[in-house]
Every structure is written in C-alpha cells, then in structure tokens.
PDB file of C-alpha atoms in Angstrom:
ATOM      1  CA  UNK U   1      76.782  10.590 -88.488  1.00 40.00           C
ATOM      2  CA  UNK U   2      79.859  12.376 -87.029  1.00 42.00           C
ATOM      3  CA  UNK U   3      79.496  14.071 -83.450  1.00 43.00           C
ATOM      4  CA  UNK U   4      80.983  17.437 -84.624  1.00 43.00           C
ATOM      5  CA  UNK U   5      78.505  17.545 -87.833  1.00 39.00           C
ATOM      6  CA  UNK U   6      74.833  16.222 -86.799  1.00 42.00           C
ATOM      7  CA  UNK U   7      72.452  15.893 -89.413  1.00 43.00           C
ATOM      8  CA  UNK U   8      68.889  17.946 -88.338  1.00 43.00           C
ATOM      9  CA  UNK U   9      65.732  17.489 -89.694  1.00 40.00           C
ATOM     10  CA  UNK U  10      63.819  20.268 -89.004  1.00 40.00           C
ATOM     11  CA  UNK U  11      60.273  19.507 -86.274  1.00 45.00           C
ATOM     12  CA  UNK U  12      58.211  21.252 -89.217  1.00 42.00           C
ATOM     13  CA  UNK U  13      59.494  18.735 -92.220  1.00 40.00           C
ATOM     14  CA  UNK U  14      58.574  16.051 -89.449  1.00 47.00           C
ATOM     15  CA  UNK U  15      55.233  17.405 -88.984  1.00 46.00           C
ATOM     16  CA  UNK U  16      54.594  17.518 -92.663  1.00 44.00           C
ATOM     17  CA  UNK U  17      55.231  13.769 -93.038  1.00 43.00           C
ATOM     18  CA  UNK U  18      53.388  13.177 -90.792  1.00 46.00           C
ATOM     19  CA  UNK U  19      50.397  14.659 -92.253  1.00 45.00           C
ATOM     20  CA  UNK U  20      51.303  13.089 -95.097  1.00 42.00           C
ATOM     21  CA  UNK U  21      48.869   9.925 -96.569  1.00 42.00           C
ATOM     22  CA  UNK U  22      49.424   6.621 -94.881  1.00 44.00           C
ATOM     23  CA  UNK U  23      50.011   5.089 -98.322  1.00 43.00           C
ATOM     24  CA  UNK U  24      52.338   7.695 -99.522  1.00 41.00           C
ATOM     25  CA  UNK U  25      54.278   7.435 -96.209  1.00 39.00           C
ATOM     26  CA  UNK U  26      54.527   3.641 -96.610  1.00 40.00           C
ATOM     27  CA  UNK U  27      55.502   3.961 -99.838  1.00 40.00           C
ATOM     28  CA  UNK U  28      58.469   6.031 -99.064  1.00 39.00           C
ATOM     29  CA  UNK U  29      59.258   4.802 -95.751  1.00 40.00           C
ATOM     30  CA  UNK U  30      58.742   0.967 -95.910  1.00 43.00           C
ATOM     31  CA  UNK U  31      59.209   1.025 -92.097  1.00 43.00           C
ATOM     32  CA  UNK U  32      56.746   2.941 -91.136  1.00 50.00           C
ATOM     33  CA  UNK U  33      54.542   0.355 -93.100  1.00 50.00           C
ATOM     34  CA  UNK U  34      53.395  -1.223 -89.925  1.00 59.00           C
ATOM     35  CA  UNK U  35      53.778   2.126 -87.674  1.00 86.00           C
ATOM     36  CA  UNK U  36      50.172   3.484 -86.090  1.00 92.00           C
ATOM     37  CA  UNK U  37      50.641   7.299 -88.336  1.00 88.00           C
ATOM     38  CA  UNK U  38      50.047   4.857 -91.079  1.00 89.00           C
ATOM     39  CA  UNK U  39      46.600   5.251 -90.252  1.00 92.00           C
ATOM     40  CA  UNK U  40      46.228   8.652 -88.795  1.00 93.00           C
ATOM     41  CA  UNK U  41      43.594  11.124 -90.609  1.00 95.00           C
ATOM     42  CA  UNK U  42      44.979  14.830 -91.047  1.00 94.00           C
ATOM     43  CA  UNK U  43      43.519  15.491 -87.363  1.00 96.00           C
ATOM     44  CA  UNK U  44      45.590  12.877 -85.638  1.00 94.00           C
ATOM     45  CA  UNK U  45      48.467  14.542 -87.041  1.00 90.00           C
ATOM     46  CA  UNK U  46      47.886  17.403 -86.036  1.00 93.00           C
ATOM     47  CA  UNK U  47      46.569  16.502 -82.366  1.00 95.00           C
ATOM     48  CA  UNK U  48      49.940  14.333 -81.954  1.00 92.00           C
ATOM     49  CA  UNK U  49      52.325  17.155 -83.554  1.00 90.00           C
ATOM     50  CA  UNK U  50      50.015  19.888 -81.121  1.00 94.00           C
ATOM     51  CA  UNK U  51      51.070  17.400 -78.251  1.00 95.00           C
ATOM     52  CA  UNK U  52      54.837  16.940 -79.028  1.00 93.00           C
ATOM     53  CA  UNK U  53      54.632  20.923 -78.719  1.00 92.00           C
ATOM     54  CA  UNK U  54      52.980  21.099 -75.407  1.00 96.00           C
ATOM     55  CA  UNK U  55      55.862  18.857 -74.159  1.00 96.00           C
ATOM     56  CA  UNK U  56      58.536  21.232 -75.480  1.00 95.00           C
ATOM     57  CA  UNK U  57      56.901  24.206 -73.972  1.00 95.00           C
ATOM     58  CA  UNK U  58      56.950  23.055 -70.335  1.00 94.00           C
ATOM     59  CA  UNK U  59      60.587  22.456 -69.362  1.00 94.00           C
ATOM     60  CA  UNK U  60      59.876  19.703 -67.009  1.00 96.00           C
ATOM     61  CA  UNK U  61      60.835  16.131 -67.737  1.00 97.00           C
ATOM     62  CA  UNK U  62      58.909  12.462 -66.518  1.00 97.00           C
ATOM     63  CA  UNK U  63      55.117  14.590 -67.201  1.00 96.00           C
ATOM     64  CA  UNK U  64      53.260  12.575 -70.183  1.00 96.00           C
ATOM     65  CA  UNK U  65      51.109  14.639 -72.289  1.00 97.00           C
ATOM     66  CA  UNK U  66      48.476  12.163 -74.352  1.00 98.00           C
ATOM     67  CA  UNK U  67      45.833  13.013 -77.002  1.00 98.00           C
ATOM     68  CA  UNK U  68      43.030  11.423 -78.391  1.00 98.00           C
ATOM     69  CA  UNK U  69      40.931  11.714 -81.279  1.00 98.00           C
ATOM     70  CA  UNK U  70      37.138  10.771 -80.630  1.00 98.00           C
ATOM     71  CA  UNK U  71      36.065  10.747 -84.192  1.00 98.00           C
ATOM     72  CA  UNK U  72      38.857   7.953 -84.951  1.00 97.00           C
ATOM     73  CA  UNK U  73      39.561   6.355 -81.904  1.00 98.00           C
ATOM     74  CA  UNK U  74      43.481   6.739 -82.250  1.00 98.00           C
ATOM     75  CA  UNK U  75      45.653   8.411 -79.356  1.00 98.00           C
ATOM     76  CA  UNK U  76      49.226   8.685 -78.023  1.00 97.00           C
ATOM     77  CA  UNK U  77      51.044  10.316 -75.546  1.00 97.00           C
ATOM     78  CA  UNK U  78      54.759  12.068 -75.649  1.00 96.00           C
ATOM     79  CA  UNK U  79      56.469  12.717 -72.409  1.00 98.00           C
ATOM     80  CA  UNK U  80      60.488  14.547 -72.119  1.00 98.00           C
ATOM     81  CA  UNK U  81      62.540  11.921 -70.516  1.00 98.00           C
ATOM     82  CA  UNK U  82      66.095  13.858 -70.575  1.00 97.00           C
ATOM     83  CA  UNK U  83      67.559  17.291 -70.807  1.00 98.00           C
ATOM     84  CA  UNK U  84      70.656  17.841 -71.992  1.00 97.00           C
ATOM     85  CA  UNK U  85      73.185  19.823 -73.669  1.00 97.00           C
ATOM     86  CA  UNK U  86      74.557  19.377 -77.319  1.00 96.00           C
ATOM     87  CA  UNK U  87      76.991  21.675 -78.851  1.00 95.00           C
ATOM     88  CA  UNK U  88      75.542  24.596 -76.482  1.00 95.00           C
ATOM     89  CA  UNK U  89      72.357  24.134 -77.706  1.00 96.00           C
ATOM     90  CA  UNK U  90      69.139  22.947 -75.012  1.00 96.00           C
ATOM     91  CA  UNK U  91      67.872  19.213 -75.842  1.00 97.00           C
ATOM     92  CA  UNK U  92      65.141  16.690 -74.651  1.00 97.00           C
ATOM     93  CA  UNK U  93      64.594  13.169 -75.369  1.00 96.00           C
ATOM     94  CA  UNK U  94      61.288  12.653 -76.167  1.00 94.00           C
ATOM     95  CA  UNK U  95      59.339   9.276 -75.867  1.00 95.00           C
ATOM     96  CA  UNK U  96      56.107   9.383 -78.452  1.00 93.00           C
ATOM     97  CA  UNK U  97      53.522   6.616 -77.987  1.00 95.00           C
ATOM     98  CA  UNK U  98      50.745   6.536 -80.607  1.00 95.00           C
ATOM     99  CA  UNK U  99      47.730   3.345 -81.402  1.00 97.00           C
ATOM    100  CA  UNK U 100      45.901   3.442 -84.408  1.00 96.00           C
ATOM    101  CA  UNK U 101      44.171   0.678 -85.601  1.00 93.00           C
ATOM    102  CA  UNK U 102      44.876  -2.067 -83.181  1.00 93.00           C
ATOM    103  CA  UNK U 103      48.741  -0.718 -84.161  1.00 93.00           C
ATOM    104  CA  UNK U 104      51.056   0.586 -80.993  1.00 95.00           C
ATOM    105  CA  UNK U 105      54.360   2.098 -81.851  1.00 93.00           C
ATOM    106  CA  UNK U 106      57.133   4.025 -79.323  1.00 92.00           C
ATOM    107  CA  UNK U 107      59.839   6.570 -80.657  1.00 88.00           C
ATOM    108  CA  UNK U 108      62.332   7.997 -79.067  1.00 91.00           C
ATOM    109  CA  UNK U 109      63.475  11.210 -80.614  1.00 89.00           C
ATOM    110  CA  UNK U 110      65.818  13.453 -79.185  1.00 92.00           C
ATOM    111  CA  UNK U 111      65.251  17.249 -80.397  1.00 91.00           C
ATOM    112  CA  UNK U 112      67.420  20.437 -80.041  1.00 94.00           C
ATOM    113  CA  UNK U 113      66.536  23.759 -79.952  1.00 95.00           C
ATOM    114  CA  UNK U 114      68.116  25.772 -82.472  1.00 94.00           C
ATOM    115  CA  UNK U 115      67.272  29.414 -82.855  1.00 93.00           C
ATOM    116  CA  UNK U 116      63.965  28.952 -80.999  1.00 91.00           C
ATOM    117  CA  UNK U 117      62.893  26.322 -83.331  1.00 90.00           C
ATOM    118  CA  UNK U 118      63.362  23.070 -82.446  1.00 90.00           C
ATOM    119  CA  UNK U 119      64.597  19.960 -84.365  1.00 89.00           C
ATOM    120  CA  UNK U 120      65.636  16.301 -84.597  1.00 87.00           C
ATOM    121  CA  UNK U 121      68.881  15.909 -83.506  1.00 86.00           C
ATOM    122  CA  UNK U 122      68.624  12.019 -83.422  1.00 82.00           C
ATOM    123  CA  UNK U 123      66.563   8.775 -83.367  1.00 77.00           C
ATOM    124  CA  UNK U 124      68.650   6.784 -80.612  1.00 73.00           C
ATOM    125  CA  UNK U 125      68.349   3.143 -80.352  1.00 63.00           C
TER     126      UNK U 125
END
C-alpha cells in the first residue's frame, strides 16, 4: 500500500459483509473463521454497525460505546482512540470489541472521512 495512493473500502461494503452469513464470510475470509461476526444474526450486525456510527458522530475520543443483543446474547463495544489527519481529510482509529459465542475478537480500524462518508483507510497492526 503506498502512502500517496491508499486503498479505501468504503464503511457501507464493510457493513454489508458484515451482514453477510457466518458461513459465507468464512468461506471467503478464512480469517474471520474463528472471529465472533462469524456468529452474529442480521441484528447483531446491524446493532454493531449502528454502534460504530454513534462513535463517528460524537467527535470525542477514549468514550466506549457497547451494544448488546438480548435475543442472542452477543455484544461489543467500539470506542475512537485517535484523531488525526490524512491527506487533509479528518480520521479516527477505532477499537471494535465484539463476543459471540464464547468467541472475543478486537479490531483496530482506522476510518477517514471522505465527502461526509466515511471509510477504511487501514487495518494497522
């Protein structure tokens, strides 16, 4: 990935595989095999990707935001741990937590807005 070119994945692509089946996702993603979204039902989707927006919209970092799903028992949290700057555009770093079926997984994602919508600039180590 060169610094002057980033590749960007746009937040509603994410969302959508994300909603996708845990078996198709595994399927296509062997890493995600073991990963907690593996197991989410359509409404843990969209209560995690409803979260990850709630942390965009307030522009303070270090405040988790968590969801839970009492019908399936599965949760997570997402919290901005950086702002920054990247080729003029505004960034976070998010941290996403999710557990689903005795399965815990962190990611840390950092996003950029681009023309008010926001995407994945990177998944740093």
């Amino acid at each position: 990935m060169c610094a002057q070119n980033p590749l960007y994945i746009a937040l509603p692509l994410f969302s959508c595989l994300l909603a996708t089946s845990g078996a198709a996702i595994g399927a296509l993603y062997s890493f995600l095999e073991q990963a907690p979204m593996r197991y989410f039902s359509p409404e843990d989707s969209k209560l995690m990707s409803d979260n990850i927006d709630a942390v965009l919209a307030v522009p303070d970092n270090d405040v988790p935001q968590a969801w839970h799903n009492d019908t399936t028992g599965n949760h997570g949290s997402a919290m901005s741990t950086r702002s920054f700057r990247h080729q003029n555009m505004n960034c976070r770093r998010l941290r996403i937590d999710n557990h689903a079926s005795g399965v815990d997984a962190r990611i840390t994602a950092d996003l950029c807005d681009v023309d008010g919508v926001w995407k994945v600039l990177r998944l740093p180590e």
